[in-house]
Coordinates of C-alpha atoms in Angstrom, one line a residue:
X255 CA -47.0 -15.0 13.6
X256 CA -44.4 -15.7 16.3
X257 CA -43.6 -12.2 16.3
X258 CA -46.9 -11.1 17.2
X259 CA -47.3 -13.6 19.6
X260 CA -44.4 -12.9 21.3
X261 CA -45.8 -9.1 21.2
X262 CA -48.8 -10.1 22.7
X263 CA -47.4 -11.7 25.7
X264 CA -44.9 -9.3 25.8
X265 CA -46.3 -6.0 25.8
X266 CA -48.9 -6.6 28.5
X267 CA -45.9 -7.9 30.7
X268 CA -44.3 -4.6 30.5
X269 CA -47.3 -2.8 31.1
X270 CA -48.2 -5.0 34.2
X271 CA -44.5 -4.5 35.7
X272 CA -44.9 -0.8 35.1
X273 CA -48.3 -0.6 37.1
X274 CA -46.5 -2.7 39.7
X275 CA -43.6 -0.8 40.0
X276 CA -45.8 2.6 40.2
X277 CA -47.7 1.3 42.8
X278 CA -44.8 -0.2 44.9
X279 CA -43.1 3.7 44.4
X280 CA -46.1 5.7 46.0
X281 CA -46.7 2.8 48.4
X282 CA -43.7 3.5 49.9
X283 CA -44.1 7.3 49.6
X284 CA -46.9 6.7 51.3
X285 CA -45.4 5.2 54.2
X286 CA -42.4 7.6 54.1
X287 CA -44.8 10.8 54.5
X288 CA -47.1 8.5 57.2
X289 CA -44.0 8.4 59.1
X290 CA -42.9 11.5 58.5
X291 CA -46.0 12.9 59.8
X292 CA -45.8 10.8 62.6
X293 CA -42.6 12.3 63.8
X294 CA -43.9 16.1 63.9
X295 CA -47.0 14.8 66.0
X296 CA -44.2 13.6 68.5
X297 CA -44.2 15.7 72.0
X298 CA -42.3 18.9 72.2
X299 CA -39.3 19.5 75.1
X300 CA -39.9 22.1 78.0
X301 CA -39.4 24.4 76.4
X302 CA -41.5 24.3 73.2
X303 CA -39.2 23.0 70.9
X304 CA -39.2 19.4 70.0
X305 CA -35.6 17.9 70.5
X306 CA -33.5 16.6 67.6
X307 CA -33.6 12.4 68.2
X308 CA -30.8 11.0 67.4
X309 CA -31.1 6.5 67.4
X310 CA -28.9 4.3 67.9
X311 CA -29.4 0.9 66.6
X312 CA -27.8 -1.5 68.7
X313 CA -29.9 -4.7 69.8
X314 CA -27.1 -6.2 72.1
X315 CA -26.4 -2.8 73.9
X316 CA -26.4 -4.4 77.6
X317 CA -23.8 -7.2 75.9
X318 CA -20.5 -5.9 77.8
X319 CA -18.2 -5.9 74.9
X320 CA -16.2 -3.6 73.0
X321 CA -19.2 -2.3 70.7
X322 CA -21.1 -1.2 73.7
X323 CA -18.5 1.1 75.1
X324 CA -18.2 2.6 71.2
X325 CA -22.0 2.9 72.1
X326 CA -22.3 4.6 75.6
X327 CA -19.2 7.0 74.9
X328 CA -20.9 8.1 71.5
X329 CA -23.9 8.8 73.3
X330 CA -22.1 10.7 76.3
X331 CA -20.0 13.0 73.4
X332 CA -23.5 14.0 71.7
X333 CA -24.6 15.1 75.5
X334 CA -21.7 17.2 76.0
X335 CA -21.9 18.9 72.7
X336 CA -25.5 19.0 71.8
X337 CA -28.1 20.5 73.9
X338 CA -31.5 20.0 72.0
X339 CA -30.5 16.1 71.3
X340 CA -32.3 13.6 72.8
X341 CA -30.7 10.0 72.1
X342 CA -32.7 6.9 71.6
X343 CA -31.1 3.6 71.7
X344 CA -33.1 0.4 69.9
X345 CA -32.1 -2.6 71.9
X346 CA -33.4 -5.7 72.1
X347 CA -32.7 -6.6 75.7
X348 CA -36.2 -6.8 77.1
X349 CA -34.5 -9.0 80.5
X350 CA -33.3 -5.7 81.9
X351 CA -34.8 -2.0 82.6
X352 CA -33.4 1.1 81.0
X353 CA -32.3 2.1 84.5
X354 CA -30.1 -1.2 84.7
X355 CA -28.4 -0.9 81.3
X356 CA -27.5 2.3 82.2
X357 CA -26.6 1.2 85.6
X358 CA -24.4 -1.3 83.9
X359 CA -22.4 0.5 81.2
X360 CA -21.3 2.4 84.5
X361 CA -20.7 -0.6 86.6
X362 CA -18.5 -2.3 83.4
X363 CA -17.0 0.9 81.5
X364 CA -16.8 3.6 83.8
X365 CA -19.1 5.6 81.9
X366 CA -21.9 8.2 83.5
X367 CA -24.4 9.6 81.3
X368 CA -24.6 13.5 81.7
X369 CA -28.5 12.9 80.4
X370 CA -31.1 10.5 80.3
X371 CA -31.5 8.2 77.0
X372 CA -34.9 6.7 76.0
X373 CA -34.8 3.1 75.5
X374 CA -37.1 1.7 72.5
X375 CA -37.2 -2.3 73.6
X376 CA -37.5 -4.4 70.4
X377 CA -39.6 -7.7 70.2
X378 CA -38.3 -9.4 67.0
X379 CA -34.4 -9.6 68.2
X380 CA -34.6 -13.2 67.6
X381 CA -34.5 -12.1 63.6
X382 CA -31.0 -11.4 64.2
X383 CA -29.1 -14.5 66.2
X384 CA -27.5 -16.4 64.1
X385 CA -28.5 -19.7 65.2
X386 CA -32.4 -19.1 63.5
X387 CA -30.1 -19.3 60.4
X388 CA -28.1 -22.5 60.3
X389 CA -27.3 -21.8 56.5
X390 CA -26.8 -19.0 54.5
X391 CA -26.5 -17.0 57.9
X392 CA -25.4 -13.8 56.7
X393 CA -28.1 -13.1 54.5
X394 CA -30.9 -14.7 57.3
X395 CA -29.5 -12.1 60.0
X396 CA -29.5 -9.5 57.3
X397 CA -32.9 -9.6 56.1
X398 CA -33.8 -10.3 59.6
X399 CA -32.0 -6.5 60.7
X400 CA -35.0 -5.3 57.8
X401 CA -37.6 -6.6 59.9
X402 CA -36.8 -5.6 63.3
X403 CA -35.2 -2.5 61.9
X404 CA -38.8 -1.4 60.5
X405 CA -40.1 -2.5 64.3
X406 CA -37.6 0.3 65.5
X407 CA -38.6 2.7 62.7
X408 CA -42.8 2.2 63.4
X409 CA -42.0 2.7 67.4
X410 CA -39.9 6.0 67.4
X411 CA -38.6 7.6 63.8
X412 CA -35.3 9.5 64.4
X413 CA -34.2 12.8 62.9
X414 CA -30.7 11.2 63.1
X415 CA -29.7 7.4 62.5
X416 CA -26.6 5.5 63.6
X417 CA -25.9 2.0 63.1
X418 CA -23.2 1.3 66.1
X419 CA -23.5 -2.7 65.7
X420 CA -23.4 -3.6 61.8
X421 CA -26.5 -3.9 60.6
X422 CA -26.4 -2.0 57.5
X423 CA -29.3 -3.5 55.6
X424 CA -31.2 -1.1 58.3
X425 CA -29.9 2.2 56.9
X426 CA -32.1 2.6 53.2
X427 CA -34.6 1.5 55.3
X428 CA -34.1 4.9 57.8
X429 CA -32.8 6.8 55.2
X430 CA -35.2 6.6 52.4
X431 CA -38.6 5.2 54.4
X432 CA -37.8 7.2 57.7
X433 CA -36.3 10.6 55.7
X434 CA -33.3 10.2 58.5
X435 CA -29.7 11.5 58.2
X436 CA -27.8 8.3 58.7
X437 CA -24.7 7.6 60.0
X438 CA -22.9 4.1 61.0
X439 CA -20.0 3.1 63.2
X440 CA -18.5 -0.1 61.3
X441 CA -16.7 -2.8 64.1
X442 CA -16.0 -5.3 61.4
X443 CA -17.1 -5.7 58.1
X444 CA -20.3 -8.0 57.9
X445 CA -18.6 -9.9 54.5
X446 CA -14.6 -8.8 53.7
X447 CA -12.6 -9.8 51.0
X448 CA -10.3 -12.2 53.8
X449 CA -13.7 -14.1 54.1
X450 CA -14.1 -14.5 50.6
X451 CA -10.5 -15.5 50.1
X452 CA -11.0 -18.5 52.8
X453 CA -13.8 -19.7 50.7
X454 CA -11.9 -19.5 47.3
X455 CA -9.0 -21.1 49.0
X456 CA -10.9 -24.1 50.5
X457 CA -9.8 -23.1 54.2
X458 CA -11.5 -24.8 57.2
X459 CA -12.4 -22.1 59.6
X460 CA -15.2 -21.6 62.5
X461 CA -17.4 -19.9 59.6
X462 CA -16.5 -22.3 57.1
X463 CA -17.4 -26.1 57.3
X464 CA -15.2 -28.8 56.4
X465 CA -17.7 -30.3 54.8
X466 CA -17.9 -27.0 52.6
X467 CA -14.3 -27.2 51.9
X468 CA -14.0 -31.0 50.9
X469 CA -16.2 -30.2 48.4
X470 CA -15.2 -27.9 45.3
X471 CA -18.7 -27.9 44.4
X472 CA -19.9 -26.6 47.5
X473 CA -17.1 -24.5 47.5
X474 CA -17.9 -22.3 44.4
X475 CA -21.6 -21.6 45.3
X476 CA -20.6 -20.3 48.7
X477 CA -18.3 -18.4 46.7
X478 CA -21.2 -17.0 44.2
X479 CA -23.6 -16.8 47.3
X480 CA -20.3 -14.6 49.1
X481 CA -19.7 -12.5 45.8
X482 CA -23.8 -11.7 45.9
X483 CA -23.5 -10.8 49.5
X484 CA -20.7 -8.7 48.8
X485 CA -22.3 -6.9 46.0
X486 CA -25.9 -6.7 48.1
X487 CA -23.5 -5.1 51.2
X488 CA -21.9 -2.6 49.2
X489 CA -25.0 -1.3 48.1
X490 CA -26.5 -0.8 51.1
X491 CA -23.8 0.3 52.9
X492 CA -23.4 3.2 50.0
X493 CA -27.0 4.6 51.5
X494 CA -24.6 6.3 54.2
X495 CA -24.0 9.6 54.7
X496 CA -21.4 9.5 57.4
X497 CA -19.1 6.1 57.6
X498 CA -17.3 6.1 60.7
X499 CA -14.7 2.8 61.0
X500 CA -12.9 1.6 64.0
X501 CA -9.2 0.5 62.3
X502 CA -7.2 0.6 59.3
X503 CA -7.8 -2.9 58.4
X504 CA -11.3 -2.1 58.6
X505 CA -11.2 1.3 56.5
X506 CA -9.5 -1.3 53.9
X507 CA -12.3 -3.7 53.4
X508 CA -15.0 -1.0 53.5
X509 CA -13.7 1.2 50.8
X510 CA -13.3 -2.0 48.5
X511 CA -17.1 -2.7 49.1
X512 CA -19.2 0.6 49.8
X513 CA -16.8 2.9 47.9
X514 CA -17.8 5.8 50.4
X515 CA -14.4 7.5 50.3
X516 CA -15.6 11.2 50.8
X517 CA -17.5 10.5 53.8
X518 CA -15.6 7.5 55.5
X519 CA -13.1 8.3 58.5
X520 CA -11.1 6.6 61.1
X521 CA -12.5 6.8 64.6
X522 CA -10.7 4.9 67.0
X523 CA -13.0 3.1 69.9
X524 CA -12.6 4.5 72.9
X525 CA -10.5 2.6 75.3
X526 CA -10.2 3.5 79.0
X527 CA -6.7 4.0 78.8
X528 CA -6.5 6.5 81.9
X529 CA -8.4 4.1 84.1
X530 CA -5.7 1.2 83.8
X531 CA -2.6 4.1 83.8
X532 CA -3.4 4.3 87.3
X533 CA -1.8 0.6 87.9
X534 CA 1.8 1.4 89.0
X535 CA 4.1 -0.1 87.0
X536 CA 7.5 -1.9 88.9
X537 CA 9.5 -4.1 88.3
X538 CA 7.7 -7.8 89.7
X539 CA 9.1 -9.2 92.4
X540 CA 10.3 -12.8 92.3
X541 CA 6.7 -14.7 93.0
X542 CA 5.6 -18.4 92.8
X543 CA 2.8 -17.6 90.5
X544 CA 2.4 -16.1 86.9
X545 CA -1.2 -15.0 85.4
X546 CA -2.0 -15.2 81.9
X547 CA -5.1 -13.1 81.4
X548 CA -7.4 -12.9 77.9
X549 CA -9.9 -10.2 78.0
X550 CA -12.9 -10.8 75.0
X551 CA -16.6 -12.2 75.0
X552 CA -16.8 -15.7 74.8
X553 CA -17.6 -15.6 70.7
X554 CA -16.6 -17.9 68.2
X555 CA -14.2 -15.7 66.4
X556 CA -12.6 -15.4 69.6
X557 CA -10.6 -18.4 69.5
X558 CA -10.2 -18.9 72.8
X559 CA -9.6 -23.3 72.4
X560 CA -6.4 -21.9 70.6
X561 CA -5.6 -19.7 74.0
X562 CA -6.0 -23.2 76.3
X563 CA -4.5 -25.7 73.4
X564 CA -1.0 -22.6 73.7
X565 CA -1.6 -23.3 77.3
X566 CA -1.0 -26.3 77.5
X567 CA 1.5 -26.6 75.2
X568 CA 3.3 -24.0 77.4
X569 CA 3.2 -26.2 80.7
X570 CA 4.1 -29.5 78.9
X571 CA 7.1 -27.9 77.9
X572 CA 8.0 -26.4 81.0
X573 CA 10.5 -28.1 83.1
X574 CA 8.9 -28.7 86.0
X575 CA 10.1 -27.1 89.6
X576 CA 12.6 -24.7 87.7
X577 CA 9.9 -22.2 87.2
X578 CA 6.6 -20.3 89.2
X579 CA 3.4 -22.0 88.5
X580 CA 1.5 -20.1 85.4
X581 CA -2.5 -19.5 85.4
X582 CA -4.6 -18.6 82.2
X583 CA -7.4 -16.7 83.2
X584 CA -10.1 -16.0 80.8
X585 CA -11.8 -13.2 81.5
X586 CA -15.4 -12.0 79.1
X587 CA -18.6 -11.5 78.6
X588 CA -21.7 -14.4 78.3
X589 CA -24.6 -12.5 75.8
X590 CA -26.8 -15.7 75.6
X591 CA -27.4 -19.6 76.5
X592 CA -25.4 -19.9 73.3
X593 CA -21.8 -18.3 74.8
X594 CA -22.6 -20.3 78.2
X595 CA -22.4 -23.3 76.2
X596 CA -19.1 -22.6 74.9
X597 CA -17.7 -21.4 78.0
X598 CA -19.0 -25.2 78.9
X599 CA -17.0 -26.5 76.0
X600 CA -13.9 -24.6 76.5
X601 CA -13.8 -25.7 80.1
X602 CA -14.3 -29.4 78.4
X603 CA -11.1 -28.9 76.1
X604 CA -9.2 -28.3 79.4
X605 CA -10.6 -31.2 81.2
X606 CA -8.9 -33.2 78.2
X607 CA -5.9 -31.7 77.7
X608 CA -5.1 -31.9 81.7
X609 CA -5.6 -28.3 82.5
X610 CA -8.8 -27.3 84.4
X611 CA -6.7 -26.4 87.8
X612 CA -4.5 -24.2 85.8
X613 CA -7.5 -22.4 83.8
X614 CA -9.8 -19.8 85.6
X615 CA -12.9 -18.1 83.4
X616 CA -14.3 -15.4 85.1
X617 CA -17.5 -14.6 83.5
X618 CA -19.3 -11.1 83.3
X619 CA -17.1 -10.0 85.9
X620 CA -17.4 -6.0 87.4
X621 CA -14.5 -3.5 86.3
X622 CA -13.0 -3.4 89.4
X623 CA -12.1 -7.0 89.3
X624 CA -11.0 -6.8 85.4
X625 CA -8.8 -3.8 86.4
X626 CA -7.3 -6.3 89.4
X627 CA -6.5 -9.0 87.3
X628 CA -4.8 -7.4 84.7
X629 CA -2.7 -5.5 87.4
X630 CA -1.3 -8.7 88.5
X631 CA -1.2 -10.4 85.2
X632 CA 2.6 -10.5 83.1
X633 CA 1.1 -11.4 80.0
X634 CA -1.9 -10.2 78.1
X635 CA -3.6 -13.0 75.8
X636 CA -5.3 -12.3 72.2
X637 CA -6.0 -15.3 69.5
X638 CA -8.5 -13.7 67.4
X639 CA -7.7 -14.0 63.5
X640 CA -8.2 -10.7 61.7
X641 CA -9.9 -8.8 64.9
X642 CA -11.3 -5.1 63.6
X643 CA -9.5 -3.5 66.4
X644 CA -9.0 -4.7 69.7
X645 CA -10.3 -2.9 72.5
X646 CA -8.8 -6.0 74.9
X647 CA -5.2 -5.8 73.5
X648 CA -5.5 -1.6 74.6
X649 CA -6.1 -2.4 77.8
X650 CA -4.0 -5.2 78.2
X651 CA -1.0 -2.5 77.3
X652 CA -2.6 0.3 79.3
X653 CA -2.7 -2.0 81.9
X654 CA 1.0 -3.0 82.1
X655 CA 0.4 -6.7 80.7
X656 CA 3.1 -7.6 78.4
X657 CA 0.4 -8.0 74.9
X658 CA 0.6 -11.3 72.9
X659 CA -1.8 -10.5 70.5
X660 CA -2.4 -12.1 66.6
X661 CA -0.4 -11.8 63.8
X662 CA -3.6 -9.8 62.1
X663 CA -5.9 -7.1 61.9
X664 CA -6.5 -4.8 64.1
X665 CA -3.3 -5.4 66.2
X666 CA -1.1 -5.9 63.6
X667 CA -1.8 -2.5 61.9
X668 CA -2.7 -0.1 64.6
X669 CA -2.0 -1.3 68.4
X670 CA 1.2 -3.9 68.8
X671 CA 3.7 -1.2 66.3
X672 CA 6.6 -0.4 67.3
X673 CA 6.5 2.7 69.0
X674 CA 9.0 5.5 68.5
X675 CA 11.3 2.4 67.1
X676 CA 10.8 0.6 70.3
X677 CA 8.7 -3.0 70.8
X678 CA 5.3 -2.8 72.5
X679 CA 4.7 -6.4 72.4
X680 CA 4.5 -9.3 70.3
X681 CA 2.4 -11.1 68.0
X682 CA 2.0 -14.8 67.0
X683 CA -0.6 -16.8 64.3
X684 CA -0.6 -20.7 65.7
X685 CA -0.4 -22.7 68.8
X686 CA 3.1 -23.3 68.4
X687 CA 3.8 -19.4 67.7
X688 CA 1.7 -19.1 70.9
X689 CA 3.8 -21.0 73.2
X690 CA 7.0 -20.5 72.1
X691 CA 6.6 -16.8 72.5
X692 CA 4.9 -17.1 75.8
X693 CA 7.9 -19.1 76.7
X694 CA 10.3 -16.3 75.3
X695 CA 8.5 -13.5 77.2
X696 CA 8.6 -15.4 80.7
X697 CA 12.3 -16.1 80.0
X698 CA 13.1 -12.3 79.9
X699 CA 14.6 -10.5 82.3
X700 CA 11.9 -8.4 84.6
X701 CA 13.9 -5.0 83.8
X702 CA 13.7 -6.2 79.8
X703 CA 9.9 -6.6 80.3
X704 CA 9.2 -3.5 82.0
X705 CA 10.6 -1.6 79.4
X706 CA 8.5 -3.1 76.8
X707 CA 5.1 -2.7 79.1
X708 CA 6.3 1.4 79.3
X709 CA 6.5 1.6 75.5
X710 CA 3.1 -0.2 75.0
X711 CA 1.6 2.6 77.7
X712 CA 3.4 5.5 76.7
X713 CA 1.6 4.4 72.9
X714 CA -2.1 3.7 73.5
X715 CA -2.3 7.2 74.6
X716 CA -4.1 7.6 70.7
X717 CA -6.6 5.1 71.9
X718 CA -8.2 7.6 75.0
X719 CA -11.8 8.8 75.1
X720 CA -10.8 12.0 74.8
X721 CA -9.4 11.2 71.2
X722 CA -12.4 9.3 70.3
X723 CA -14.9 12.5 71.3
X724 CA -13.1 14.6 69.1
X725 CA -13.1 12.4 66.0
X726 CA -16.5 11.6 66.8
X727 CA -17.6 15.1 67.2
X728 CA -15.9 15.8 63.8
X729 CA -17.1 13.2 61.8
X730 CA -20.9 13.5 62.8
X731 CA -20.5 17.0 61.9
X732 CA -22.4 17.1 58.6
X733 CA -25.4 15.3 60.2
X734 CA -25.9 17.8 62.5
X735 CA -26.0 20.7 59.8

């Protein structure tokens, strides 16, 4: 009896689930030949032929940082190369005109588009900030890339797809809705096995709560929720069929989670190295004043209280009167109201900790003026814990800036190396490590310290736009076929 019972209720389950399933399949087959039908409607060029659209996904595009010079190089390479390609960029930044960003990328980067590039201004960006998702914010700003990546795909459906900002949860959505080719460029891993290891370890950090960490409770569902993540990530990020990744700490992390060997490759961003080889490099002259200079966007991960708490650490233990006066200046780019309050904060910290005439931020500043400061800087400033790459730390060197960068990431594996056996520049994990080794480095000898800036310029030379065009070039390849 409780066998047919359990039959009854059973059976019609399956079959219900079956219809449902059925229906959800040629629903969406539905919607992938709508927009597929939708795309051959779209106008033809001059002359006849409609031109092969390649998107870019990038919400933040007019942001100023490292990602959007990946961006606006990427998107200069495919005009060099391709003829017939038309690139869209998805963006988010409704505040400004297409003929401004453009404007701007020139006005920060140095970077002049040989062709136009149609700009497809996105409503629901707000799906993405992180501060709609106090908790679980990964998997909020995730499922919000879904949503505003189907607002992209409805307004303009690309033949090819590239992710240049990280929002891989968009790409089964263009790859098996929009019948794309899809691509991505990966900055920095949305979950990595370092994040789940600060969870499992019960470390305090900017992404993980001290009230998380007090608590072993607490501390093993983030560790589930992370492990779910994790497994949801690799999955999606699987979908590609071109990964292109900025470092070697990054390639790590991606191969453990999308297993996309055969199609994954090392691209280095471009940095522009040339620009900042033009600052002649001498020997300083005796002077009454030393600059400091950090150049990132003023982001959490940034860690730029740990570059003023160093500070200050530095000029308490400086005897006073035996050496020239030292300046910090802080030099990035404000996104939102969000990064203007931290700069707020951060120019708090050094109200308290007796520093504010000693600190300078300079805030969205033009290229000429970033170029300046780090011509007259000695020592270039990095505190960021496991940063991707470092497209600041390259300059810094290319610049002639004797690099302090961290002990991690990016910098440890790819930029501050010793090159041809000689030092490039130094590295340091605490506050203490921080200080002492600025310390160190002002106590050198000015011949000792312009040797170690011409090694760290004679080896960024890997990091040029030309070498990012033609690994570019070679790793879209296959898309193009």
């Amino acid at each position: 009896a409780c066998f047919r019972l359990l039959c009854s209720l059973l059976l019609p389950a399956l079959f219900l689930s079956g219809i449902l399933c059925i229906c959800l399949v040629v629903l969406l087959w539905g919607v992938r030949l709508w927009i597929q039908r939708k795309k051959q409607l779209s106008s033809a060029g001059r002359d006849g032929k409609r031109p092969l659209l390649v998107g870019f996904f990038h919400p933040y595009c007019n942001a100023g940082g490292g990602g959007e010079r990946v961006l606006w190089c990427a998107i200069r390479t495919l005009q060099k190369k391709y003829r017939n390609v038309t690139c869209v960029v998805y963006t988010g930044d409704r505040d400004a005109t297409g003929e401004e960003i453009v404007e701007g990328a020139f006005r920060r980067f140095n970077i002049k588009l040989i062709h136009p590039v149609k700009f497809v201004f996105l409503e629901k960006r707000f799906l993405v900030e992180a501060s709609l998702y106090p908790h679980f914010t990964l998997l909020g700003q995730s499922l919000g890339s879904v949503f505003l990546g189907w607002e992209a795909l409805l307004k303009c459906a690309p033949d090819i797809y590239i992710d240049s900002m990280g929002y891989a949860f968009t790409i089964p959505l263009f790859k098996y809705l929009g019948g794309c080719r899809v691509g991505c460029y990966v900055h920095y891993p949305t979950i990595s096995t370092d994040m789940l290891s600060v969870v499992r370890n019960q470390d305090t950090r900017f992404n993980n709560a001290a009230f998380i960490t007090s608590s072993p409770l607490f501390s093993k569902f983030k560790l589930v929720y992370y492990y779910f993540f994790a497994f949801m990530y690799g999955l999606v990020g699987s979908c590609s069929d071109v990964v292109m990744v900025n470092s070697s700490w990054t390639l790590n992390h991606i191969l453990s989670l999308w297993r996309t060997g055969a199609c994954t490759s090392v691209v280095y961003p471009p940095c522009d190295v040339q620009t900042f080889l033009d600052i002649p490099l001498e020997v300083e002259e005796s002077t009454s004043e030393y600059s400091i200079v950090s150049v990132s966007q003023f982001r959490p991960e940034k860690d730029h209280p740990l570059q003023i708490r160093a500070f200050a650490k530095l000029l308490k233990e400086k005897r006073v009167g035996q050496e020239p006066s030292l300046k910090l200046i802080l030099i990035g780019g404000c996104r939102n109201q969000q990064d203007e309050e931290r700069v707020n904060n951060l120019k708090r910290l050094c109200e308290e900790l007796g520093v504010s005439d000693d600190v300078m931020f300079r805030i969205n500043i033009p290229f000429e003026d970033l170029k300046r400061h780090l011509a007259e800087a000695t020592i270039g400033l990095h505190t960021m814990w496991n940063e991707h790459f470092g497209i600041g730390v390259v300059e810094c060197m290319a610049a002639g800036t004797v690099i302090l960068a961290h002990n991690s990431g990016g910098p440890k594996l790819d930029i501050v190396v010793p090159h041809e056996g000689r030092v490039t520049g130094f590295l340091a994990e605490d506050e203490d490590g921080y200080a002492e080794t600025m310390a160190f480095i002002f106590s050198l000898p000015p011949e000792k310290r312009l040797e170690i800036r011409e090694n760290a310029r004679r080896s960024v030379q890997r990091f040029s736009d030309q070498h990012f065009e033609d690994t570019f070039l070679l790793s879209v390849e296959p898309l193009f076929k």
